[in-house]
Amino acid sequence: MVAETLNHIDTLTELPNRVYGCQLVEELILTDKVTSAHVIVLEISRFGQISDSVGNSLADKILTMTAKRLSKIFSDAMCIYRSHGDNFCLVFDGDLELQQYIEKLQDFIQRPFAVRGKIIVLSVRIGLVTAKLAEQSYTNAMHCAEAALHYAKMNGLKVCLFETHMLDTAKKEHQVANDLRRSLISNSHELFNAIASDEFYIAYQPIISRNQQNVAGLEALLRWNHSELGTVMPSNFIHVAEDIGVMDVLGAWVLRKACADTVQWQQTLNLPNLSISINVSPKQLINADILLNSLEQAIESSSIAPHLIRIEITESVEFADSVPASLQKIRSLGCKVALDDFGTGYSSIVKLTTLPISDLKVDRSFILDLDSADQEKSDKARIIARGIYGVANGLGLNVITEGVETASQLAIVTELGADLIQGYYFSKPLLEKEITDFLQHSKVAI
Ligand code: C2E
Ligand code: MG
Ligand code: MG
């Protein structure tokens, strides 16, 4: 009996594991006649990347400390268990007030961890449901909470209360992940087949120079053409490609194709200075030899001038210690490096001086409120935007403003001194076949 119970305890955190946790809750439901329960699932955001950045043993320590903290703060829980990896589940009596738990969890989220001399601030997402256990099984309730967590992840929410439509979204996402796994996991041969048969393609979004009155460059944005779901956006599959270890191969293809396409447009449309921005994920930067190799090959096979390539990086978790050196190597090849989505995630002003970057992409979230009807909001947004442009210019960084959607946003950022602009106002990402037309006729629109 003891051995059986031990098998059901997660050895790292000493919490019950998923199977045992569910069993415990079900037993409690039977014996205590609990009729409803709040089921809360909690996930540490981008834990895989944190683990890559701080190392496995520190990552394990973070999980252990999280488990300890949860047990201490929520001593009144019916059950707390580790459902898998960086996922924990907390179950409370449904007769108690849910809001107090949400507030406590939010407080929990904000407290930094001190782990072996490092201060780590976690970001967690929470999905929750209040289940009537006479009407649905506990397992079913847990799936609903997981669907809410999934919805939170996909929509950038910290906390999300379950609604029925979220089950459909989760099912669809699950299918995407499975299909991607199926089509890519076995070996790179299958991946190349998928690429060759146009399962993947690149959309290109123009970046406009207000000063030059022309299209300064394009950003390559990867798409996956799914046989049933149609176009799948990168936010729904890049993390899966990273998880199953095919991002290097996929990323190499994007580099090669984007450089080759750009050179073709440079030549056929007589646009010798047209630049190309290419996104790379933080995973590709950790062991950057493959990335550097692919980049060199893309430059060599296309004969593109390296200074016309801009590698875009996003700091969604603290970069690994090796990243600055990798970026320096990219710069040494003559390419530009841009910090993407500046102002979101972990990117901070300090990074502008510590990372060897040449360019800065100001995130859409700063642009959104510039033309808000709420005067106070738009005034504040303007002050912040002016500050960012000032700092970037002072540091000699090239600034690209992302997500400009309206004429009034364009007027404001232009007045604040923005030159390079990208956003739906000028154009959404375009198919390869639409680019020629845009590049030829863009003068009219700019
Ligand atoms: P990103 O690099 O910040 O790219 C800009 C995203 O904002 C694109 O979304 C683009 O379609 C969208 N966007 C552009 N202008 C506007 C606008 O005016 N309004 C709004 N609402 N959105 C706008 P998309 O194509 O879904 O790409 C999402 C992210 O996926 C990219 O963000 C990038 O981080 C990543 N990604 C795309 N392609 C690749 C790739 O080949 N490799 C890697 N590692 N990541 C990629
Ligand atoms: Mg980008
Ligand atoms: Mg961006």
mmCIF file of C-alpha atoms in Angstrom, residues 5 53 64 119 147 190 203 229-230 324 339 343 359 373 376 440:
data_model
loop_
_atom_site.group_PDB
_atom_site.id
_atom_site.type_symbol
_atom_site.label_atom_id
_atom_site.label_comp_id
_atom_site.label_asym_id
_atom_site.label_seq_id
_atom_site.Cartn_x
_atom_site.Cartn_y
_atom_site.Cartn_z
ATOM 1 C CA THR A 5 1.042 5.507 -2.704
ATOM 2 C CA SER A 53 17.996 29.835 -19.737
ATOM 3 C CA THR A 64 9.774 22.586 -5.974
ATOM 4 C CA ILE A 119 15.958 36.586 -8.418
ATOM 5 C CA ALA A 147 -9.493 24.415 -21.857
ATOM 6 C CA GLU A 190 9.294 14.463 -43.919
ATOM 7 C CA ALA A 203 3.770 35.961 -46.116
ATOM 8 C CA LEU A 229 -7.901 24.048 -40.789
ATOM 9 C CA GLY A 230 -6.575 26.237 -43.583
ATOM 10 C CA PRO A 324 24.659 38.241 -26.609
ATOM 11 C CA LEU A 339 14.882 43.551 -30.723
ATOM 12 C CA GLY A 343 8.054 46.893 -24.462
ATOM 13 C CA ASP A 359 17.473 48.052 -34.499
ATOM 14 C CA ALA A 373 -10.818 58.817 -27.752
ATOM 15 C CA GLU A 376 -5.749 61.177 -20.942
ATOM 16 C CA GLN A 440 5.350 48.409 -58.131
#
